[in-house]
CSV table of C-alpha atoms and ligand atoms in Angstrom, one decimal:
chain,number,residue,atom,x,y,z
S,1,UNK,CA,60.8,-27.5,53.6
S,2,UNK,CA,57.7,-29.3,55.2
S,3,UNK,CA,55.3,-31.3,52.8
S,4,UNK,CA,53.1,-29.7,50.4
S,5,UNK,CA,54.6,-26.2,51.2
S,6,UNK,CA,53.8,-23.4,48.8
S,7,UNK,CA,56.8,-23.4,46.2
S,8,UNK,CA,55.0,-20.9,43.5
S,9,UNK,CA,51.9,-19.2,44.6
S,10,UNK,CA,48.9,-19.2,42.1
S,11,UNK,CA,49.9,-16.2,40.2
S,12,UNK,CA,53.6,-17.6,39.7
S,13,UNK,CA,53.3,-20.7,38.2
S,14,UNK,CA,51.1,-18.9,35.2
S,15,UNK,CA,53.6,-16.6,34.7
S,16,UNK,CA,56.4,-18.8,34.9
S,17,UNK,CA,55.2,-21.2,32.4
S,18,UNK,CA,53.4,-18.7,29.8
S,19,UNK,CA,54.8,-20.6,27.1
S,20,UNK,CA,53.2,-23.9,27.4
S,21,UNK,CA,49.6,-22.0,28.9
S,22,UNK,CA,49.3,-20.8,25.3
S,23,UNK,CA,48.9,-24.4,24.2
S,24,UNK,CA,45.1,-24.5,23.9
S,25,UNK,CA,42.8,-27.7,23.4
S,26,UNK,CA,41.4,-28.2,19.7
S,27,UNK,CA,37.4,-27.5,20.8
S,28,UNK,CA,38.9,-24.0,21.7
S,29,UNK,CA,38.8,-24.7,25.8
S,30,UNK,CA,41.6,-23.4,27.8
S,31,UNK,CA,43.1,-25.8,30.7
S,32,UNK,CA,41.2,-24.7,33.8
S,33,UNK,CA,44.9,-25.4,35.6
S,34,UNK,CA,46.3,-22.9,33.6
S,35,UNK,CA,43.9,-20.2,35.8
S,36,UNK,CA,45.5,-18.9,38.9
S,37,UNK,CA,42.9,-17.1,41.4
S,38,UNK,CA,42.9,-13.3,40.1
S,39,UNK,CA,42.5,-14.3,36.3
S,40,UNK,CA,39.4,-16.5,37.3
S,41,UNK,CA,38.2,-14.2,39.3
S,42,UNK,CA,38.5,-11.1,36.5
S,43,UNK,CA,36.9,-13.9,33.9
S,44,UNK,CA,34.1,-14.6,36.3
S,45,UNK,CA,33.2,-11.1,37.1
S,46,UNK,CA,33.3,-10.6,33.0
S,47,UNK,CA,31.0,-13.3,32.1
S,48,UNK,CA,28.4,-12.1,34.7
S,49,UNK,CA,29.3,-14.0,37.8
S,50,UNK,CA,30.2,-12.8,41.2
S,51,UNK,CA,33.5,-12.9,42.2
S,52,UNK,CA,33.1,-15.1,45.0
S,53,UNK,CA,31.9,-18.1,43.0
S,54,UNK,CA,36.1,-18.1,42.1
S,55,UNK,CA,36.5,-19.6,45.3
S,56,UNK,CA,33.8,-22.0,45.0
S,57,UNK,CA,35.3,-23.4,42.2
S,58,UNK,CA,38.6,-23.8,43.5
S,59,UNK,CA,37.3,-25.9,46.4
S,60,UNK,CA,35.1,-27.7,44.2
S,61,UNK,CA,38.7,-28.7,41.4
S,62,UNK,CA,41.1,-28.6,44.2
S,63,UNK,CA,39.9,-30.4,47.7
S,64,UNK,CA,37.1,-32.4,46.3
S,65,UNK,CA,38.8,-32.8,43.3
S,66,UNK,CA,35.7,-32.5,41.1
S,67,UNK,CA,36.6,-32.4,37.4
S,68,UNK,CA,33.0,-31.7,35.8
S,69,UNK,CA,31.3,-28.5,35.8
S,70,UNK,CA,27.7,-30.5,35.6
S,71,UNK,CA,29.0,-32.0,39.0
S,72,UNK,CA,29.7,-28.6,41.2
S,73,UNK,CA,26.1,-28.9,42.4
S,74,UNK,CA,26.9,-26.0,44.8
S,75,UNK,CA,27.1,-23.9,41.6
S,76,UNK,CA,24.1,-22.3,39.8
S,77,UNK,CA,23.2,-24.0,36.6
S,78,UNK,CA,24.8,-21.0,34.4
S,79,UNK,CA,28.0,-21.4,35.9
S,80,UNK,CA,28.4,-24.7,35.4
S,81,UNK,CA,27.2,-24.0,31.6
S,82,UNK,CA,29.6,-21.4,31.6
S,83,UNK,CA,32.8,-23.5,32.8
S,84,UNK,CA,31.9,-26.4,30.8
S,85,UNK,CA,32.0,-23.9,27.4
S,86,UNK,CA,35.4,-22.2,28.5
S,87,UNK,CA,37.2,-24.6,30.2
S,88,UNK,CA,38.8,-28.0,29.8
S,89,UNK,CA,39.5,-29.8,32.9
S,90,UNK,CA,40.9,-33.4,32.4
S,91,UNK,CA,42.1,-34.6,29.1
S,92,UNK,CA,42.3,-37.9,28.0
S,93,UNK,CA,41.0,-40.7,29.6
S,94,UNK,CA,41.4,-44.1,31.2
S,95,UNK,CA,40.3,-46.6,28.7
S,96,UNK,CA,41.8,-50.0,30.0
S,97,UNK,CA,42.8,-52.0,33.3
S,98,UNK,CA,44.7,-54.7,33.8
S,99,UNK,CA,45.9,-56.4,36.7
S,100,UNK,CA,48.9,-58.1,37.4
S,101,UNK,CA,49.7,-60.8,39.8
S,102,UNK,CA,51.7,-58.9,42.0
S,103,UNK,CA,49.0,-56.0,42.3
S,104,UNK,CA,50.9,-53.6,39.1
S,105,UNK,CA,47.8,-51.9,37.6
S,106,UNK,CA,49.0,-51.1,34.1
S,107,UNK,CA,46.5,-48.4,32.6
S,108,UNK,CA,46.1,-47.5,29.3
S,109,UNK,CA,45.1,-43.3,28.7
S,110,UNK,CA,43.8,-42.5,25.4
S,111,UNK,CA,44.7,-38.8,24.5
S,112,UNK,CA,42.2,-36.4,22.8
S,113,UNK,CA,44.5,-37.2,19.4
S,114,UNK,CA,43.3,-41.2,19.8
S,115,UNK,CA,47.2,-42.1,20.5
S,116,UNK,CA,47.6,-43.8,23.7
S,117,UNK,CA,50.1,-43.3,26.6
S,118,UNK,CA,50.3,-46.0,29.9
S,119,UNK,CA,50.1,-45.0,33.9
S,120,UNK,CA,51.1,-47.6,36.3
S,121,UNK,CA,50.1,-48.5,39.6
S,122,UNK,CA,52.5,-49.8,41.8
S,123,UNK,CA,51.3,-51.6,45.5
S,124,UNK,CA,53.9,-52.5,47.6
S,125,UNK,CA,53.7,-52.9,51.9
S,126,UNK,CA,55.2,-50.2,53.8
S,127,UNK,CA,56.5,-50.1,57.1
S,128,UNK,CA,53.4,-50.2,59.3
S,129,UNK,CA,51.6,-53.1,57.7
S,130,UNK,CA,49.9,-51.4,55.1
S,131,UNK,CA,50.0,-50.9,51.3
S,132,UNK,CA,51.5,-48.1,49.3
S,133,UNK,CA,50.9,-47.2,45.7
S,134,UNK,CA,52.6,-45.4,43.8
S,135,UNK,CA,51.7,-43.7,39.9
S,136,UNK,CA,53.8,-43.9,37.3
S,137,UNK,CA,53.3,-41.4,34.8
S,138,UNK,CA,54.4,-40.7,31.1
S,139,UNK,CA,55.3,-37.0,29.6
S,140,UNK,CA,55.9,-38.2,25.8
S,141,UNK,CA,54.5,-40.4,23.1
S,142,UNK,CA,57.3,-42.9,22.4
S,143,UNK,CA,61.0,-41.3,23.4
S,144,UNK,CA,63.8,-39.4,21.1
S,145,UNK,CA,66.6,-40.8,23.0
S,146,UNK,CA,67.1,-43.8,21.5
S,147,UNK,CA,68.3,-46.1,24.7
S,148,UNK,CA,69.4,-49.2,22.9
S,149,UNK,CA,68.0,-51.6,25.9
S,150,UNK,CA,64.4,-49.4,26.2
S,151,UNK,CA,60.6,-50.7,24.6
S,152,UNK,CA,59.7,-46.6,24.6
S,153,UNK,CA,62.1,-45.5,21.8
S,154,UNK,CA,61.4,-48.6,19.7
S,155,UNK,CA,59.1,-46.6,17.7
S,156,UNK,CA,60.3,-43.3,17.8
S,157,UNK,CA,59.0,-40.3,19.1
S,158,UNK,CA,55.6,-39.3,18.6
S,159,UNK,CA,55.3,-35.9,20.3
S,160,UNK,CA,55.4,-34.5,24.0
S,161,UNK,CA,52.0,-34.8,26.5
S,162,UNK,CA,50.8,-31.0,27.3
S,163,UNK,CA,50.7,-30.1,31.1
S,164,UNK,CA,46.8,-31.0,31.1
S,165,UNK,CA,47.5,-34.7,29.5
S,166,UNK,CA,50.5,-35.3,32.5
S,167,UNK,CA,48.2,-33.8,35.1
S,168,UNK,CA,45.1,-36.0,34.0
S,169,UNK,CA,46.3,-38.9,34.4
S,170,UNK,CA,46.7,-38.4,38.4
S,171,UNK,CA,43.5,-36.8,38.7
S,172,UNK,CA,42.1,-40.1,36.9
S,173,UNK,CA,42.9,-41.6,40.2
S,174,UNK,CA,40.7,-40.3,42.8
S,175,UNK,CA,38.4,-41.6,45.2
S,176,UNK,CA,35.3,-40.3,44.0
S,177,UNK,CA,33.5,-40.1,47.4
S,178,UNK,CA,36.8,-39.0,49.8
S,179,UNK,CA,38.2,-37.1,46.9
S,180,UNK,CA,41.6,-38.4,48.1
S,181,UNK,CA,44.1,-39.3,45.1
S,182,UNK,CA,44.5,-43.4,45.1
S,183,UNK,CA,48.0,-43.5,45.4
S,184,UNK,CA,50.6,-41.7,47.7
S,185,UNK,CA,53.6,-41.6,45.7
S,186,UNK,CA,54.4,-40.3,42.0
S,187,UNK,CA,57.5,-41.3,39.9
S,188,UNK,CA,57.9,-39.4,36.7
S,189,UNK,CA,59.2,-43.0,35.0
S,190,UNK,CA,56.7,-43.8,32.3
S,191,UNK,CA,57.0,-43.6,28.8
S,192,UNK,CA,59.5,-40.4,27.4
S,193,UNK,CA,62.2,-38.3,28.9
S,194,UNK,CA,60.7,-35.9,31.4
S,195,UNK,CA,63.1,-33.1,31.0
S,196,UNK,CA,63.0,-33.4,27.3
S,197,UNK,CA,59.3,-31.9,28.0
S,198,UNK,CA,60.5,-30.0,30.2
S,199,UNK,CA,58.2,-27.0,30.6
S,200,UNK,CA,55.3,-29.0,30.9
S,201,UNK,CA,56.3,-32.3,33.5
S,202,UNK,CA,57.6,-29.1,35.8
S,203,UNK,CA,54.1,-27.1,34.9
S,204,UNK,CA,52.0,-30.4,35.6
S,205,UNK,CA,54.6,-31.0,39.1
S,206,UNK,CA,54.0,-27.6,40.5
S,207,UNK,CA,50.0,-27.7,40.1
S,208,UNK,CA,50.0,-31.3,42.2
S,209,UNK,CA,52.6,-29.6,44.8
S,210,UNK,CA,51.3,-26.6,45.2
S,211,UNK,CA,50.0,-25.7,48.5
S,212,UNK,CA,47.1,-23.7,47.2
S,213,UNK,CA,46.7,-26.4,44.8
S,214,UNK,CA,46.7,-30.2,44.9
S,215,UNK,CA,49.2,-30.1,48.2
S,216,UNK,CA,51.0,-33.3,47.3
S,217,UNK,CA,54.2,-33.2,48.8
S,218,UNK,CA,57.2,-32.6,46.3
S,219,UNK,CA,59.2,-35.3,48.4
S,220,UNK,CA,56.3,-38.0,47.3
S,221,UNK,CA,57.2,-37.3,43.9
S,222,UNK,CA,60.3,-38.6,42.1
S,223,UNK,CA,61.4,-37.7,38.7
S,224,UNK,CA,64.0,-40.0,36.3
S,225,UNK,CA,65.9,-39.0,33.6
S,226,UNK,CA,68.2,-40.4,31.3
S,227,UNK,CA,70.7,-37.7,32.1
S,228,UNK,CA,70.1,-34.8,30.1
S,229,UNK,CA,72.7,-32.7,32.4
S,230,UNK,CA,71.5,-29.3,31.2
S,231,UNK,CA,68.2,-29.5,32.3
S,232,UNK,CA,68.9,-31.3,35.4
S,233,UNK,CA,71.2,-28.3,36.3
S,234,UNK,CA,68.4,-26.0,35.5
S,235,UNK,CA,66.3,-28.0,38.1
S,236,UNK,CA,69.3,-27.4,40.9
S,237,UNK,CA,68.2,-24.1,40.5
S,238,UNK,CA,64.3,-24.1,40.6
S,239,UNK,CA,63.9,-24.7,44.7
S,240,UNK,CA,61.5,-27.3,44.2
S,241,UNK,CA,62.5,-30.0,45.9
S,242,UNK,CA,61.4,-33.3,44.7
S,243,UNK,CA,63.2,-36.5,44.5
S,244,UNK,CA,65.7,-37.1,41.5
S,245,UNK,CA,66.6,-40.5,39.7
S,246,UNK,CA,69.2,-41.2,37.2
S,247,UNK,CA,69.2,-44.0,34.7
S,248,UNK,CA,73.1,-44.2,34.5
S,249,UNK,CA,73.1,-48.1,33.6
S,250,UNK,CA,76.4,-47.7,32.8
S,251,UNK,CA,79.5,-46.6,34.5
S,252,UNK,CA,81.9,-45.6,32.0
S,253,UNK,CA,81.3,-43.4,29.3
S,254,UNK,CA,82.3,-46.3,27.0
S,255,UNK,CA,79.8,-48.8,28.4
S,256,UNK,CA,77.1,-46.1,28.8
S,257,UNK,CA,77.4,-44.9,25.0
S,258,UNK,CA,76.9,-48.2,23.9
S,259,UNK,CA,73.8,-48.7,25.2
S,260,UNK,CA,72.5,-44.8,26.3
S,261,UNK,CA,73.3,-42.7,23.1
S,262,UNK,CA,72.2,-39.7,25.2
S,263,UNK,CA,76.1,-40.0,27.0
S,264,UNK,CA,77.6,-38.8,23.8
S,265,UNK,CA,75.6,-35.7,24.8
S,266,UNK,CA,76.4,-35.5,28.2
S,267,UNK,CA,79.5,-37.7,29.3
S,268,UNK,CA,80.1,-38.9,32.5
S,269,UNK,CA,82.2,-35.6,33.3
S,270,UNK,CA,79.1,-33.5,32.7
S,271,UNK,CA,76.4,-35.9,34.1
S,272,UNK,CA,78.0,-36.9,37.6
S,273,UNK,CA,79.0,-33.0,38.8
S,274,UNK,CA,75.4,-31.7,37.2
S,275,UNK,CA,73.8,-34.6,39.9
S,276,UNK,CA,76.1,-33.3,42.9
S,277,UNK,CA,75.0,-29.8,42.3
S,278,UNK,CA,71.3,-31.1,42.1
S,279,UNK,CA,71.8,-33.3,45.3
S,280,UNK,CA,73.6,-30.3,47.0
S,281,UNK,CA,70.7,-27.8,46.2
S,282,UNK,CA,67.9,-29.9,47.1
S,283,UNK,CA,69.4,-31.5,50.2
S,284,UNK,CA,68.5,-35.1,48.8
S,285,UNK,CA,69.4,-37.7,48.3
S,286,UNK,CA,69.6,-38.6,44.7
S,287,UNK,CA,69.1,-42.4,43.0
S,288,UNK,CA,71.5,-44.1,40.2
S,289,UNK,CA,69.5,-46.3,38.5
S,290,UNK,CA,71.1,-49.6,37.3
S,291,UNK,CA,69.5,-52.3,35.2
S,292,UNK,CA,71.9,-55.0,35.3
S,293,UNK,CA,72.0,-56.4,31.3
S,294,UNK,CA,74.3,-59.9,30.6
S,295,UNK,CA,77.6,-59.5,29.4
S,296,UNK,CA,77.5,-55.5,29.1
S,297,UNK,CA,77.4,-53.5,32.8
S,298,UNK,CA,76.9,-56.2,35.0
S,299,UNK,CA,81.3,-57.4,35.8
S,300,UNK,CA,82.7,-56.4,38.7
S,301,UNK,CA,84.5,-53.3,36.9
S,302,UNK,CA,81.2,-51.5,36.5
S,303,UNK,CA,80.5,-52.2,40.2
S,304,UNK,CA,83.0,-51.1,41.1
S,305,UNK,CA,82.8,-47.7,38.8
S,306,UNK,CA,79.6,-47.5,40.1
S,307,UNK,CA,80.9,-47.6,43.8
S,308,UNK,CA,83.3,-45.0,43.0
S,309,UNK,CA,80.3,-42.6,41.2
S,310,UNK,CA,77.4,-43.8,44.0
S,311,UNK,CA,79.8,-42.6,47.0
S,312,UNK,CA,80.8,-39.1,45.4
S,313,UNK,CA,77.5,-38.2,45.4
S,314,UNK,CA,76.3,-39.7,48.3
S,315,UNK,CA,73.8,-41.3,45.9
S,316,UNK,CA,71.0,-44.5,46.2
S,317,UNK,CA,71.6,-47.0,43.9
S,318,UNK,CA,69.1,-49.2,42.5
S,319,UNK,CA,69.9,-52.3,41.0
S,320,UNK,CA,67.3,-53.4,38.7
S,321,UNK,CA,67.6,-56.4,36.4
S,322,UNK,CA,66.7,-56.0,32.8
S,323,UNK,CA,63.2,-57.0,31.6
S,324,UNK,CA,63.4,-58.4,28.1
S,325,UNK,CA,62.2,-56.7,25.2
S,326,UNK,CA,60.9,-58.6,22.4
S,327,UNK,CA,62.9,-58.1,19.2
S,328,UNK,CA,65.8,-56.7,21.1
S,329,UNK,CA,69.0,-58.6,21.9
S,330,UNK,CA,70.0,-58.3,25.7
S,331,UNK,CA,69.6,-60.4,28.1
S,332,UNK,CA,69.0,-60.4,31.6
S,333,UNK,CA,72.3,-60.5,34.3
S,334,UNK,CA,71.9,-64.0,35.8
S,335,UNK,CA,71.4,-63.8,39.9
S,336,UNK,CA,74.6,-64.8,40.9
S,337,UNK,CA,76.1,-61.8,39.2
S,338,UNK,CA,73.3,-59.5,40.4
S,339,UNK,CA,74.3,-60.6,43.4
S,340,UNK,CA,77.7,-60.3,43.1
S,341,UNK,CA,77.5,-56.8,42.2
S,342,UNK,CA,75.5,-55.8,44.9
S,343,UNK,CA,78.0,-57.2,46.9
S,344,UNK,CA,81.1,-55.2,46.0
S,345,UNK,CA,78.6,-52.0,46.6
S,346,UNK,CA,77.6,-53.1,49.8
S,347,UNK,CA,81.3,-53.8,50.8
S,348,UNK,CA,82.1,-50.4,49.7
S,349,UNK,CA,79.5,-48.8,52.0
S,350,UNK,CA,77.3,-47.9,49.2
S,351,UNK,CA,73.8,-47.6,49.6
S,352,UNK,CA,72.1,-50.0,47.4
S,353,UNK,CA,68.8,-52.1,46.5
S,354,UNK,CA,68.7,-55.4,44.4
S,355,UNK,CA,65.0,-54.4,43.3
S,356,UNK,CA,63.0,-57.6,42.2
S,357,UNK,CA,61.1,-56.5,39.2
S,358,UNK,CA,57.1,-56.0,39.3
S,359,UNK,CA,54.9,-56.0,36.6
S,360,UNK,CA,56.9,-57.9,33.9
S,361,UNK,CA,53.6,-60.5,33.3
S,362,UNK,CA,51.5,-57.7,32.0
S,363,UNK,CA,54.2,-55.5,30.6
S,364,UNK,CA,54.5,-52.9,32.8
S,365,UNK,CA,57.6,-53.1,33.9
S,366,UNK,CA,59.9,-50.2,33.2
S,367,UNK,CA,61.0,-49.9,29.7
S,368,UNK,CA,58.0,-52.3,28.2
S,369,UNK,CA,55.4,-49.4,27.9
S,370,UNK,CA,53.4,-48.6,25.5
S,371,UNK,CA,54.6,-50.6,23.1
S,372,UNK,CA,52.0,-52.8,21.5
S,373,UNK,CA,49.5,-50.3,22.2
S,374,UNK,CA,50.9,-46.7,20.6
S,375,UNK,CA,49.6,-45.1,17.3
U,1,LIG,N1,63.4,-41.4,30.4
U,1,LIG,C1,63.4,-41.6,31.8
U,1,LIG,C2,62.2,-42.3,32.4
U,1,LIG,C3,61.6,-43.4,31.6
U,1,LIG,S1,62.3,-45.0,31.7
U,1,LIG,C4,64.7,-42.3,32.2
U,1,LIG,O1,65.4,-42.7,31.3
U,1,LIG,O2,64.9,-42.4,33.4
U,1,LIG,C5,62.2,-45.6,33.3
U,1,LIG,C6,63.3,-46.5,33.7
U,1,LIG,O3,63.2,-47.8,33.1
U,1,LIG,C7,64.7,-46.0,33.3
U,1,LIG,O4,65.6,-46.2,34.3
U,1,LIG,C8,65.0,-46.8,32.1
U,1,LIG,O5,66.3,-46.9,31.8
U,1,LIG,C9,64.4,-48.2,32.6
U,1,LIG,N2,64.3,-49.2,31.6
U,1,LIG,C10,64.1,-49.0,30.2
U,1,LIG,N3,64.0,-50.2,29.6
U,1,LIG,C11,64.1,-51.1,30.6
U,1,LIG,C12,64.0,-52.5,30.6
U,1,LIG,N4,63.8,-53.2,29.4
U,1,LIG,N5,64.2,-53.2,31.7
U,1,LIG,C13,64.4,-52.5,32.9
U,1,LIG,N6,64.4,-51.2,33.0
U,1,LIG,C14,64.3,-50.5,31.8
């Protein structure tokens, strides 16, 4: 499927996701995403308005990406009253900005509620000479699934992000004069479980994607889970095609449920064919995510587990070493078994990364969100 093709017209992804549409804003405002073209149109016409002014508005949200009804300056000054009292467009909000070293923008977004969740901007060089960034986005306040190793579960879980709260903090990022987004790749891989919240990460997904929509191209997005196998057979099935990650981290179900008490759950034998049937369906290639901890997954018997796993499923593996939490035990896997490790994947033919961590110096790497900061 090319990029940015239409997976759910306007009309489907409202009735595909009536469920989480009927979560409404306290000041009584509806999500203006939650509006496919024929219900604003039928709203408009019943407030007063001509119907064409639906249009209007679209272009206004969804090419120049204008999020205030005071703003749509081609709109007459009723209108723009009239949007403002019905609709809610962003919610939440950027509130702080750090910068790291080696350009990892950790941002902090305050929620209408006054918790707080973090986005992340990764820069790294591409190909051509240039820069890339990509946005890491949360779904949840704090996590339920309890990963031993993780900073997100340390405090428990707070409660999931609505569809409006996931979506807002891309459209914080936008050029305000080109009205291009800042970034050209997404990763689901902040703080929570995506598919735990599942109805509205997919709700949030399919309003960037959508070709009538935002447009941004469902292989520019990646989504990682901890390996809820359920729901990432119920994603095989969707055709929407964007990129999947795995935190497996372990390679045995007796290393992996000592650190990932989700594989009590979902054991190898459930994960690893649920993954196949994703990569088959979507016709990509999938990542394993591997953070490399001291003493626990990093010997040469994981690697070689991981091998085994990795070539079934034609999979990516990323080799990540483990960023220290403060007040948890684990430690690191020195470089020479990092290295080692990679090794016996490379020498099996697997394809593999030995990612060098960004972000660690302002706590942005993977697995340090949120901590200090959340309610
Ligand atoms: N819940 C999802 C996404 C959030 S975590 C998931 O589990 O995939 C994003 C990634 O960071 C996961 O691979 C997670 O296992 C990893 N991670 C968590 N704590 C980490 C740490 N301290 N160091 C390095 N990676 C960590």
């Amino acid at each position: 499927m090319p990029e940015g093709s239409p997976i759910h017209g306007g009309q489907r992804i409202r009735d595909s996701f009536n469920k989480v549409l009927s979560t409404m804003p306290s000041d009584g405002k509806t999500s203006f995403f939650g509006e496919d073209m024929p219900s604003l149109e039928a709203l408009l016409i019943g407030g007063g308005f001509e119907k064409y002014r639906a249009r209007q508005i679209w272009q206004n949200v969804y090419l120049r990406k204008v999020f205030e009804p005071a703003k749509m300056t081609s709109l007459p000054l009723a209108l723009r009253e009239f949007l403002d009292k019905k609709f809610e467009f962003t919610s939440g909000k950027l509130v702080g900005d750090r910068r790291s070293a080696d350009d990892t923008g950790k941002f902090l977004f305050e929620l209408s509620d006054g918790r707080y969740v973090e986005c992340v901007i990764l820069e790294a060089p591409d190909e051509s000479g240039g820069t890339r960034k990509t946005l890491c986005l949360s779904t949840q306040v704090g996590c339920a699934q309890g990963c031993k190793f993780c900073a997100s579960t340390m405090r428990g879980f707070k409660r999931n992000l609505t569809y409006s709260e996931i979506l807002s903090q891309a459209l914080s990022f936008v050029d305000s004069v080109s009205g291009k987004f800042l970034f050209e790749n997404i990763v689901v891989m902040g703080m929570g479980e995506p598919l735990a919240n599942f109805d509205n990460v997919m709700m949030a997904l399919k309003i960037l994607n959508d070709a009538d929509r935002f447009n941004f191209g469902a292989r520019r997005i990646t989504l990682s889970t901890c390996g809820l196998a359920d729901k990432i057979l119920q994603i095989a099935r969707m055709d929407f095609p964007f990129r999947l990650a795995v935190s497996l981290h372990g390679a045995t179900d007796e290393v992996r449920s000592r650190i990932m008490p989700v594989n009590k759950r979902f054991p190898l034998e459930k994960l690893v064919p649920a993954i196949g049937e994703f990569s088959k369906n979507c016709g990509r290639m999938t990542t394993l995510e591997f953070i490399l901890i001291e003493g626990v997954n990093d010997t040469p018997e994981q690697a070689r587990a991981l091998a085994k796993i990795a070539k079934k499923l034609h999979a990516h593996v990323n080799l990540i070493p483990y960023n220290t939490v403060s007040g948890l035990e684990w430690r690191r896997s020195p470089l020479k078994n990092r290295l080692a490790f990679a090794k016996i994947l490379k020498d099996a033919k697997v394809s593999c990364t030995l990612r060098r961590e960004k972000g660690s110096d302002i706590d942005a790497a993977c697995g340090q969100l949120a901590l200090k900061s959340s309610k």
